[in-house]
Amino acid sequence: MVSVSPALVRAWPQWQPPSFRRNAARPSNKLDPVTIRLYDTKAQALTDFVPLVDGQVGIYVCGPTVQSSPHIGHLRSALVYDLWRRWLTYRGLTVTLVRNVTDVDDKILANANTGAVTPEGSRDAEATARGNEEWWALAYRYELEFTSGYQKLGILAPTYEPRATASVTEMQALITRLIDSGHAYPAADDSGDVYFDTASWPPYGELTRQSPANMEAATDADPRGKRAPQDFALWKGWKTTEPKSAAWASPWGAGRPGWHIECSAMSSRYL
């Protein structure tokens, strides 16, 4: 956690760290080494940060699901990692920052039909008046709003900003690997769904120190075809209420990726 003194806040923008100054000279060589310590959620302790490749840092940030307009929480997340990237770069490290865009999702499909919800929780009157909007058009429109918000705050563009729909092939390959290794299964109800089998992975829950037996099923999750409530969707079979343009061919039937598999596939591809 980084704390900022009230005096420093009052002095902004007069005071800015070297990496923010418009005309700041970049260091010609690496600065004296500084030990970076990060909180390890699994170990529940501070640990030294040691790059896997000397002099290089890869950061993957789970980006927005572009279902509606951004709120301050979305922009705060982008700002936090922008600060990390700037500081690590200033220290002489080569940083690759990946921040994805989830551009197909249950709520994106729903909002394309009913009008998106604003950050305040009300319906977007303009979108509602527009009527049925193509889901990809709604996703792109809100993606532009997010980009505008980042730019207004001076947040640098990531090294890569992949859309989920551009990595469906990689997601299907990863799902196939999980099925072949016994960690995922196609639903037996012919729905086309594929789920991660949490019982096949004994360490499941260790990261947050939770026991699967004590976990509650998500209230907004479709239980069809699951072996256990804790299992989660890797692939969602196409439903007749959904547009055919939001479905991709797969070995398990037409459908689209589940939210959980997207970042696993994209982080492997771009880092």
PDB file of C-alpha atoms in Angstrom:
ATOM      1  CA  MET A   1       0.000   0.000   0.000  1.00  0.00           C
ATOM      2  CA  VAL A   2       1.285   3.482  -0.879  1.00  0.00           C
ATOM      3  CA  SER A   3       0.370   6.369   1.425  1.00  0.00           C
ATOM      4  CA  VAL A   4       0.482  10.013   0.363  1.00  0.00           C
ATOM      5  CA  SER A   5       0.739  12.837   2.864  1.00  0.00           C
ATOM      6  CA  PRO A   6      -1.985  15.527   2.910  1.00  0.00           C
ATOM      7  CA  ALA A   7       0.684  18.173   2.327  1.00  0.00           C
ATOM      8  CA  LEU A   8       1.725  16.413  -0.865  1.00  0.00           C
ATOM      9  CA  VAL A   9      -1.853  16.243  -2.072  1.00  0.00           C
ATOM     10  CA  ARG A  10      -2.352  19.965  -1.455  1.00  0.00           C
ATOM     11  CA  ALA A  11       0.820  20.714  -3.389  1.00  0.00           C
ATOM     12  CA  TRP A  12      -0.317  18.844  -6.470  1.00  0.00           C
ATOM     13  CA  PRO A  13       0.195  19.634  -9.332  1.00  0.00           C
ATOM     14  CA  GLN A  14       3.158  21.839  -8.342  1.00  0.00           C
ATOM     15  CA  TRP A  15       4.990  18.790  -7.049  1.00  0.00           C
ATOM     16  CA  GLN A  16       5.308  15.814  -9.352  1.00  0.00           C
ATOM     17  CA  PRO A  17       7.595  12.777  -9.202  1.00  0.00           C
ATOM     18  CA  PRO A  18      10.355  12.755 -11.828  1.00  0.00           C
ATOM     19  CA  SER A  19       8.549  10.279 -14.083  1.00  0.00           C
ATOM     20  CA  PHE A  20       5.570  12.672 -14.336  1.00  0.00           C
ATOM     21  CA  ARG A  21       7.496  15.832 -15.186  1.00  0.00           C
ATOM     22  CA  ARG A  22       7.015  16.710 -18.791  1.00  0.00           C
ATOM     23  CA  ASN A  23      10.655  17.562 -19.381  1.00  0.00           C
ATOM     24  CA  ALA A  24      12.205  15.121 -16.921  1.00  0.00           C
ATOM     25  CA  ALA A  25      15.403  13.567 -18.201  1.00  0.00           C
ATOM     26  CA  ARG A  26      15.230   9.791 -18.335  1.00  0.00           C
ATOM     27  CA  PRO A  27      18.067   7.951 -16.619  1.00  0.00           C
ATOM     28  CA  SER A  28      20.722   6.760 -19.039  1.00  0.00           C
ATOM     29  CA  ASN A  29      21.481   3.688 -16.906  1.00  0.00           C
ATOM     30  CA  LYS A  30      19.755   1.639 -14.279  1.00  0.00           C
ATOM     31  CA  LEU A  31      19.536   3.339 -10.921  1.00  0.00           C
ATOM     32  CA  ASP A  32      20.887   1.790  -7.760  1.00  0.00           C
ATOM     33  CA  PRO A  33      18.893  -1.373  -7.016  1.00  0.00           C
ATOM     34  CA  VAL A  34      15.889  -0.978  -4.749  1.00  0.00           C
ATOM     35  CA  THR A  35      14.232  -3.996  -3.154  1.00  0.00           C
ATOM     36  CA  ILE A  36      10.560  -4.070  -4.048  1.00  0.00           C
ATOM     37  CA  ARG A  37       8.372  -5.972  -1.616  1.00  0.00           C
ATOM     38  CA  LEU A  38       4.860  -7.025  -2.548  1.00  0.00           C
ATOM     39  CA  TYR A  39       2.150  -8.641  -0.472  1.00  0.00           C
ATOM     40  CA  ASP A  40       1.780 -12.310  -1.382  1.00  0.00           C
ATOM     41  CA  THR A  41      -1.902 -13.199  -0.953  1.00  0.00           C
ATOM     42  CA  LYS A  42      -1.259 -16.928  -0.721  1.00  0.00           C
ATOM     43  CA  ALA A  43       1.601 -16.635   1.792  1.00  0.00           C
ATOM     44  CA  GLN A  44      -0.072 -13.654   3.516  1.00  0.00           C
ATOM     45  CA  ALA A  45       3.307 -11.995   3.881  1.00  0.00           C
ATOM     46  CA  LEU A  46       5.522  -9.419   2.185  1.00  0.00           C
ATOM     47  CA  THR A  47       7.929 -11.022  -0.282  1.00  0.00           C
ATOM     48  CA  ASP A  48      10.778  -9.655  -2.384  1.00  0.00           C
ATOM     49  CA  PHE A  49       9.861  -9.006  -6.011  1.00  0.00           C
ATOM     50  CA  VAL A  50      12.322 -10.801  -8.291  1.00  0.00           C
ATOM     51  CA  PRO A  51      11.646 -10.613 -12.064  1.00  0.00           C
ATOM     52  CA  LEU A  52      11.543 -13.964 -13.857  1.00  0.00           C
ATOM     53  CA  VAL A  53      13.720 -12.361 -16.554  1.00  0.00           C
ATOM     54  CA  ASP A  54      16.387  -9.986 -15.316  1.00  0.00           C
ATOM     55  CA  GLY A  55      15.569  -6.376 -16.182  1.00  0.00           C
ATOM     56  CA  GLN A  56      12.073  -7.162 -17.476  1.00  0.00           C
ATOM     57  CA  VAL A  57       8.647  -6.935 -15.883  1.00  0.00           C
ATOM     58  CA  GLY A  58       5.377  -8.278 -17.267  1.00  0.00           C
ATOM     59  CA  ILE A  59       2.119  -6.980 -15.795  1.00  0.00           C
ATOM     60  CA  TYR A  60      -1.302  -8.320 -16.740  1.00  0.00           C
ATOM     61  CA  VAL A  61      -4.299  -6.286 -15.613  1.00  0.00           C
ATOM     62  CA  CYS A  62      -7.835  -7.642 -15.847  1.00  0.00           C
ATOM     63  CA  GLY A  63      -9.446  -4.812 -17.793  1.00  0.00           C
ATOM     64  CA  PRO A  64     -13.074  -3.718 -18.086  1.00  0.00           C
ATOM     65  CA  THR A  65     -16.115  -5.556 -19.310  1.00  0.00           C
ATOM     66  CA  VAL A  66     -17.478  -2.859 -21.608  1.00  0.00           C
ATOM     67  CA  GLN A  67     -21.160  -3.274 -20.772  1.00  0.00           C
ATOM     68  CA  SER A  68     -21.800   0.318 -19.650  1.00  0.00           C
ATOM     69  CA  SER A  69     -20.051   3.609 -18.925  1.00  0.00           C
ATOM     70  CA  PRO A  70     -16.943   3.584 -16.704  1.00  0.00           C
ATOM     71  CA  HIS A  71     -17.079   4.645 -13.066  1.00  0.00           C
ATOM     72  CA  ILE A  72     -14.304   5.856 -10.775  1.00  0.00           C
ATOM     73  CA  GLY A  73     -13.419   2.312  -9.680  1.00  0.00           C
ATOM     74  CA  HIS A  74     -12.546   1.313 -13.239  1.00  0.00           C
ATOM     75  CA  LEU A  75     -10.333   4.351 -13.729  1.00  0.00           C
ATOM     76  CA  ARG A  76      -8.692   3.941 -10.327  1.00  0.00           C
ATOM     77  CA  SER A  77      -7.583   0.436 -11.259  1.00  0.00           C
ATOM     78  CA  ALA A  78      -6.004   1.652 -14.497  1.00  0.00           C
ATOM     79  CA  LEU A  79      -4.305   4.523 -12.660  1.00  0.00           C
ATOM     80  CA  VAL A  80      -2.758   2.244 -10.015  1.00  0.00           C
ATOM     81  CA  TYR A  81      -1.047   0.059 -12.596  1.00  0.00           C
ATOM     82  CA  ASP A  82      -0.055   3.082 -14.661  1.00  0.00           C
ATOM     83  CA  LEU A  83       1.821   4.397 -11.608  1.00  0.00           C
ATOM     84  CA  TRP A  84       3.538   1.045 -11.128  1.00  0.00           C
ATOM     85  CA  ARG A  85       4.532   0.950 -14.763  1.00  0.00           C
ATOM     86  CA  ARG A  86       5.961   4.474 -14.713  1.00  0.00           C
ATOM     87  CA  TRP A  87       7.922   3.855 -11.524  1.00  0.00           C
ATOM     88  CA  LEU A  88       9.356   0.529 -12.691  1.00  0.00           C
ATOM     89  CA  THR A  89      10.302   2.097 -16.024  1.00  0.00           C
ATOM     90  CA  TYR A  90      11.986   4.981 -14.198  1.00  0.00           C
ATOM     91  CA  ARG A  91      13.980   2.440 -12.214  1.00  0.00           C
ATOM     92  CA  GLY A  92      15.386   1.171 -15.526  1.00  0.00           C
ATOM     93  CA  LEU A  93      13.222  -1.924 -16.029  1.00  0.00           C
ATOM     94  CA  THR A  94      11.588  -2.826 -19.332  1.00  0.00           C
ATOM     95  CA  VAL A  95       7.859  -3.115 -18.633  1.00  0.00           C
ATOM     96  CA  THR A  96       5.237  -4.897 -20.720  1.00  0.00           C
ATOM     97  CA  LEU A  97       1.753  -3.942 -19.546  1.00  0.00           C
ATOM     98  CA  VAL A  98      -1.236  -5.872 -20.850  1.00  0.00           C
ATOM     99  CA  ARG A  99      -4.785  -4.738 -20.067  1.00  0.00           C
ATOM    100  CA  ASN A 100      -7.566  -6.666 -21.775  1.00  0.00           C
ATOM    101  CA  VAL A 101     -11.054  -5.645 -22.849  1.00  0.00           C
ATOM    102  CA  THR A 102     -13.876  -8.133 -22.303  1.00  0.00           C
ATOM    103  CA  ASP A 103     -16.095  -7.310 -25.272  1.00  0.00           C
ATOM    104  CA  VAL A 104     -18.577 -10.194 -25.134  1.00  0.00           C
ATOM    105  CA  ASP A 105     -20.458 -11.103 -21.965  1.00  0.00           C
ATOM    106  CA  ASP A 106     -23.924 -11.888 -20.613  1.00  0.00           C
ATOM    107  CA  LYS A 107     -24.511  -8.287 -19.555  1.00  0.00           C
ATOM    108  CA  ILE A 108     -23.261  -6.874 -22.847  1.00  0.00           C
ATOM    109  CA  LEU A 109     -25.797  -9.023 -24.696  1.00  0.00           C
ATOM    110  CA  ALA A 110     -28.567  -8.052 -22.265  1.00  0.00           C
ATOM    111  CA  ASN A 111     -27.799  -4.330 -22.405  1.00  0.00           C
ATOM    112  CA  ALA A 112     -27.717  -4.357 -26.197  1.00  0.00           C
ATOM    113  CA  ASN A 113     -31.375  -5.398 -26.052  1.00  0.00           C
ATOM    114  CA  THR A 114     -32.627  -3.308 -23.145  1.00  0.00           C
ATOM    115  CA  GLY A 115     -30.353  -0.257 -22.949  1.00  0.00           C
ATOM    116  CA  ALA A 116     -27.252  -0.058 -20.778  1.00  0.00           C
ATOM    117  CA  VAL A 117     -27.211   0.795 -17.089  1.00  0.00           C
ATOM    118  CA  THR A 118     -25.411   3.993 -16.073  1.00  0.00           C
ATOM    119  CA  PRO A 119     -22.879   4.040 -13.191  1.00  0.00           C
ATOM    120  CA  GLU A 120     -25.655   5.507 -11.024  1.00  0.00           C
ATOM    121  CA  GLY A 121     -27.812   2.441 -11.672  1.00  0.00           C
ATOM    122  CA  SER A 122     -30.389   3.999 -14.006  1.00  0.00           C
ATOM    123  CA  ARG A 123     -31.008   3.125 -17.623  1.00  0.00           C
ATOM    124  CA  ASP A 124     -29.078   4.981 -20.303  1.00  0.00           C
ATOM    125  CA  ALA A 125     -31.947   6.894 -21.915  1.00  0.00           C
ATOM    126  CA  GLU A 126     -30.083   7.453 -25.181  1.00  0.00           C
ATOM    127  CA  ALA A 127     -29.219   3.754 -25.507  1.00  0.00           C
ATOM    128  CA  THR A 128     -32.743   2.702 -24.578  1.00  0.00           C
ATOM    129  CA  ALA A 129     -34.231   5.050 -27.164  1.00  0.00           C
ATOM    130  CA  ARG A 130     -31.882   3.583 -29.754  1.00  0.00           C
ATOM    131  CA  GLY A 131     -33.660   0.261 -29.377  1.00  0.00           C
ATOM    132  CA  ASN A 132     -31.989  -3.054 -30.049  1.00  0.00           C
ATOM    133  CA  GLU A 133     -28.299  -2.285 -30.594  1.00  0.00           C
ATOM    134  CA  GLU A 134     -25.836  -4.817 -31.949  1.00  0.00           C
ATOM    135  CA  TRP A 135     -23.881  -6.200 -28.982  1.00  0.00           C
ATOM    136  CA  TRP A 136     -20.532  -5.526 -30.646  1.00  0.00           C
ATOM    137  CA  ALA A 137     -21.560  -1.922 -31.381  1.00  0.00           C
ATOM    138  CA  LEU A 138     -22.517  -1.361 -27.735  1.00  0.00           C
ATOM    139  CA  ALA A 139     -19.225  -2.910 -26.572  1.00  0.00           C
ATOM    140  CA  TYR A 140     -17.178  -0.707 -28.903  1.00  0.00           C
ATOM    141  CA  ARG A 141     -19.094   2.431 -27.930  1.00  0.00           C
ATOM    142  CA  TYR A 142     -18.330   1.885 -24.263  1.00  0.00           C
ATOM    143  CA  GLU A 143     -14.754   0.856 -24.997  1.00  0.00           C
ATOM    144  CA  LEU A 144     -14.269   4.310 -26.497  1.00  0.00           C
ATOM    145  CA  GLU A 145     -15.675   5.867 -23.310  1.00  0.00           C
ATOM    146  CA  PHE A 146     -13.138   3.958 -21.222  1.00  0.00           C
ATOM    147  CA  THR A 147     -10.310   5.047 -23.519  1.00  0.00           C
ATOM    148  CA  SER A 148     -11.446   8.656 -23.248  1.00  0.00           C
ATOM    149  CA  GLY A 149     -11.469   8.413 -19.458  1.00  0.00           C
ATOM    150  CA  TYR A 150      -7.942   6.991 -19.382  1.00  0.00           C
ATOM    151  CA  GLN A 151      -6.691   9.746 -21.671  1.00  0.00           C
ATOM    152  CA  LYS A 152      -8.278  12.527 -19.609  1.00  0.00           C
ATOM    153  CA  LEU A 153      -6.400  11.267 -16.541  1.00  0.00           C
ATOM    154  CA  GLY A 154      -3.129  11.058 -18.449  1.00  0.00           C
ATOM    155  CA  ILE A 155      -2.962   7.262 -18.135  1.00  0.00           C
ATOM    156  CA  LEU A 156      -0.592   5.781 -20.687  1.00  0.00           C
ATOM    157  CA  ALA A 157      -1.926   3.280 -23.189  1.00  0.00           C
ATOM    158  CA  PRO A 158      -0.912  -0.295 -22.310  1.00  0.00           C
ATOM    159  CA  THR A 159       1.690  -2.112 -24.363  1.00  0.00           C
ATOM    160  CA  TYR A 160      -1.080  -4.416 -25.558  1.00  0.00           C
ATOM    161  CA  GLU A 161      -4.852  -4.068 -25.143  1.00  0.00           C
ATOM    162  CA  PRO A 162      -6.370  -7.265 -26.548  1.00  0.00           C
ATOM    163  CA  ARG A 163     -10.079  -7.853 -26.913  1.00  0.00           C
ATOM    164  CA  ALA A 164     -11.428 -11.156 -25.682  1.00  0.00           C
ATOM    165  CA  THR A 165     -13.097 -11.845 -29.035  1.00  0.00           C
ATOM    166  CA  ALA A 166      -9.673 -11.802 -30.730  1.00  0.00           C
ATOM    167  CA  SER A 167      -8.353 -14.707 -28.639  1.00  0.00           C
ATOM    168  CA  VAL A 168     -11.202 -17.232 -28.820  1.00  0.00           C
ATOM    169  CA  THR A 169      -8.946 -19.751 -30.589  1.00  0.00           C
ATOM    170  CA  GLU A 170      -6.414 -19.593 -27.737  1.00  0.00           C
ATOM    171  CA  MET A 171      -9.213 -19.961 -25.173  1.00  0.00           C
ATOM    172  CA  GLN A 172     -10.556 -23.054 -26.910  1.00  0.00           C
ATOM    173  CA  ALA A 173      -7.050 -24.568 -26.973  1.00  0.00           C
ATOM    174  CA  LEU A 174      -6.651 -23.967 -23.236  1.00  0.00           C
ATOM    175  CA  ILE A 175     -10.089 -25.471 -22.499  1.00  0.00           C
ATOM    176  CA  THR A 176      -9.122 -28.545 -24.527  1.00  0.00           C
ATOM    177  CA  ARG A 177      -5.938 -28.920 -22.456  1.00  0.00           C
ATOM    178  CA  LEU A 178      -7.946 -28.724 -19.232  1.00  0.00           C
ATOM    179  CA  ILE A 179     -10.425 -31.353 -20.454  1.00  0.00           C
ATOM    180  CA  ASP A 180      -7.617 -33.675 -21.583  1.00  0.00           C
ATOM    181  CA  SER A 181      -5.878 -33.320 -18.207  1.00  0.00           C
ATOM    182  CA  GLY A 182      -9.069 -34.103 -16.270  1.00  0.00           C
ATOM    183  CA  HIS A 183      -9.624 -30.597 -14.883  1.00  0.00           C
ATOM    184  CA  ALA A 184     -12.662 -29.656 -16.995  1.00  0.00           C
ATOM    185  CA  TYR A 185     -15.697 -31.405 -18.447  1.00  0.00           C
ATOM    186  CA  PRO A 186     -18.374 -30.762 -21.075  1.00  0.00           C
ATOM    187  CA  ALA A 187     -21.835 -30.644 -19.528  1.00  0.00           C
ATOM    188  CA  ALA A 188     -23.767 -33.902 -19.888  1.00  0.00           C
ATOM    189  CA  ASP A 189     -27.022 -32.088 -20.751  1.00  0.00           C
ATOM    190  CA  ASP A 190     -25.982 -31.248 -24.349  1.00  0.00           C
ATOM    191  CA  SER A 191     -26.109 -27.536 -23.526  1.00  0.00           C
ATOM    192  CA  GLY A 192     -22.628 -27.019 -24.994  1.00  0.00           C
ATOM    193  CA  ASP A 193     -21.318 -25.691 -21.680  1.00  0.00           C
ATOM    194  CA  VAL A 194     -17.872 -26.644 -20.372  1.00  0.00           C
ATOM    195  CA  TYR A 195     -16.986 -26.288 -16.689  1.00  0.00           C
ATOM    196  CA  PHE A 196     -13.806 -26.295 -14.635  1.00  0.00           C
ATOM    197  CA  ASP A 197     -13.935 -29.242 -12.230  1.00  0.00           C
ATOM    198  CA  THR A 198     -12.936 -27.665  -8.911  1.00  0.00           C
ATOM    199  CA  ALA A 199     -12.860 -31.065  -7.193  1.00  0.00           C
ATOM    200  CA  SER A 200     -10.035 -32.117  -9.537  1.00  0.00           C
ATOM    201  CA  TRP A 201      -7.762 -29.410  -8.141  1.00  0.00           C
ATOM    202  CA  PRO A 202      -7.100 -29.933  -4.400  1.00  0.00           C
ATOM    203  CA  PRO A 203      -5.395 -26.523  -3.927  1.00  0.00           C
ATOM    204  CA  TYR A 204      -8.543 -24.739  -5.195  1.00  0.00           C
ATOM    205  CA  GLY A 205      -9.375 -21.972  -2.709  1.00  0.00           C
ATOM    206  CA  GLU A 206      -5.860 -21.704  -1.249  1.00  0.00           C
ATOM    207  CA  LEU A 207      -5.231 -18.266  -2.737  1.00  0.00           C
ATOM    208  CA  THR A 208      -8.068 -16.753  -0.707  1.00  0.00           C
ATOM    209  CA  ARG A 209      -7.805 -19.324   2.118  1.00  0.00           C
ATOM    210  CA  GLN A 210     -11.301 -20.634   1.535  1.00  0.00           C
ATOM    211  CA  SER A 211     -12.561 -24.185   1.701  1.00  0.00           C
ATOM    212  CA  PRO A 212     -14.623 -25.256  -1.325  1.00  0.00           C
ATOM    213  CA  ALA A 213     -17.061 -26.953   1.060  1.00  0.00           C
ATOM    214  CA  ASN A 214     -17.849 -23.568   2.618  1.00  0.00           C
ATOM    215  CA  MET A 215     -18.203 -21.649  -0.649  1.00  0.00           C
ATOM    216  CA  GLU A 216     -21.643 -20.495  -1.725  1.00  0.00           C
ATOM    217  CA  ALA A 217     -22.899 -20.776  -5.266  1.00  0.00           C
ATOM    218  CA  ALA A 218     -23.028 -17.485  -7.169  1.00  0.00           C
ATOM    219  CA  THR A 219     -26.600 -16.207  -7.314  1.00  0.00           C
ATOM    220  CA  ASP A 220     -26.236 -15.042 -10.931  1.00  0.00           C
ATOM    221  CA  ALA A 221     -24.657 -18.254 -12.264  1.00  0.00           C
ATOM    222  CA  ASP A 222     -26.586 -20.656 -14.466  1.00  0.00           C
ATOM    223  CA  PRO A 223     -26.421 -24.076 -12.732  1.00  0.00           C
ATOM    224  CA  ARG A 224     -27.251 -26.104 -15.837  1.00  0.00           C
ATOM    225  CA  GLY A 225     -24.925 -29.050 -16.419  1.00  0.00           C
ATOM    226  CA  LYS A 226     -22.713 -28.508 -13.354  1.00  0.00           C
ATOM    227  CA  ARG A 227     -21.383 -31.382 -11.272  1.00  0.00           C
ATOM    228  CA  ALA A 228     -20.947 -29.092  -8.267  1.00  0.00           C
ATOM    229  CA  PRO A 229     -22.091 -25.529  -7.447  1.00  0.00           C
ATOM    230  CA  GLN A 230     -18.443 -24.411  -7.134  1.00  0.00           C
ATOM    231  CA  ASP A 231     -17.616 -25.343 -10.741  1.00  0.00           C
ATOM    232  CA  PHE A 232     -17.471 -22.412 -13.136  1.00  0.00           C
ATOM    233  CA  ALA A 233     -18.032 -21.970 -16.850  1.00  0.00           C
ATOM    234  CA  LEU A 234     -15.120 -22.050 -19.277  1.00  0.00           C
ATOM    235  CA  TRP A 235     -17.376 -22.193 -22.337  1.00  0.00           C
ATOM    236  CA  LYS A 236     -21.019 -21.157 -22.551  1.00  0.00           C
ATOM    237  CA  GLY A 237     -23.221 -22.923 -25.041  1.00  0.00           C
ATOM    238  CA  TRP A 238     -25.317 -20.714 -27.317  1.00  0.00           C
ATOM    239  CA  LYS A 239     -28.901 -20.054 -26.191  1.00  0.00           C
ATOM    240  CA  THR A 240     -31.778 -19.408 -28.574  1.00  0.00           C
ATOM    241  CA  THR A 241     -32.344 -16.033 -26.882  1.00  0.00           C
ATOM    242  CA  GLU A 242     -28.857 -14.858 -27.864  1.00  0.00           C
ATOM    243  CA  PRO A 243     -27.712 -13.449 -31.228  1.00  0.00           C
ATOM    244  CA  LYS A 244     -25.949 -15.980 -33.445  1.00  0.00           C
ATOM    245  CA  SER A 245     -23.237 -13.404 -34.069  1.00  0.00           C
ATOM    246  CA  ALA A 246     -22.156 -13.850 -30.440  1.00  0.00           C
ATOM    247  CA  ALA A 247     -21.384 -17.557 -30.909  1.00  0.00           C
ATOM    248  CA  TRP A 248     -18.260 -19.310 -32.170  1.00  0.00           C
ATOM    249  CA  ALA A 249     -17.965 -22.876 -33.435  1.00  0.00           C
ATOM    250  CA  SER A 250     -16.240 -25.231 -30.990  1.00  0.00           C
ATOM    251  CA  PRO A 251     -15.758 -28.965 -30.340  1.00  0.00           C
ATOM    252  CA  TRP A 252     -18.524 -28.693 -27.718  1.00  0.00           C
ATOM    253  CA  GLY A 253     -21.016 -26.790 -29.843  1.00  0.00           C
ATOM    254  CA  ALA A 254     -21.555 -23.158 -30.776  1.00  0.00           C
ATOM    255  CA  GLY A 255     -21.024 -20.721 -27.925  1.00  0.00           C
ATOM    256  CA  ARG A 256     -18.640 -18.236 -26.390  1.00  0.00           C
ATOM    257  CA  PRO A 257     -15.930 -18.197 -23.736  1.00  0.00           C
ATOM    258  CA  GLY A 258     -16.739 -17.888 -20.058  1.00  0.00           C
ATOM    259  CA  TRP A 259     -15.277 -14.921 -18.225  1.00  0.00           C
ATOM    260  CA  HIS A 260     -12.846 -17.016 -16.160  1.00  0.00           C
ATOM    261  CA  ILE A 261     -10.856 -18.468 -19.067  1.00  0.00           C
ATOM    262  CA  GLU A 262     -10.294 -15.198 -20.951  1.00  0.00           C
ATOM    263  CA  CYS A 263      -7.465 -13.693 -18.926  1.00  0.00           C
ATOM    264  CA  SER A 264      -5.703 -17.050 -18.551  1.00  0.00           C
ATOM    265  CA  ALA A 265      -5.504 -17.362 -22.324  1.00  0.00           C
ATOM    266  CA  MET A 266      -4.630 -13.731 -23.069  1.00  0.00           C
ATOM    267  CA  SER A 267      -1.956 -13.424 -20.397  1.00  0.00           C
ATOM    268  CA  SER A 268      -0.256 -16.542 -21.794  1.00  0.00           C
ATOM    269  CA  ARG A 269      -0.469 -15.160 -25.325  1.00  0.00           C
ATOM    270  CA  TYR A 270       0.828 -11.633 -24.676  1.00  0.00           C
ATOM    271  CA  LEU A 271       3.300 -12.282 -21.855  1.00  0.00           C
TER     272      LEU A 271
END
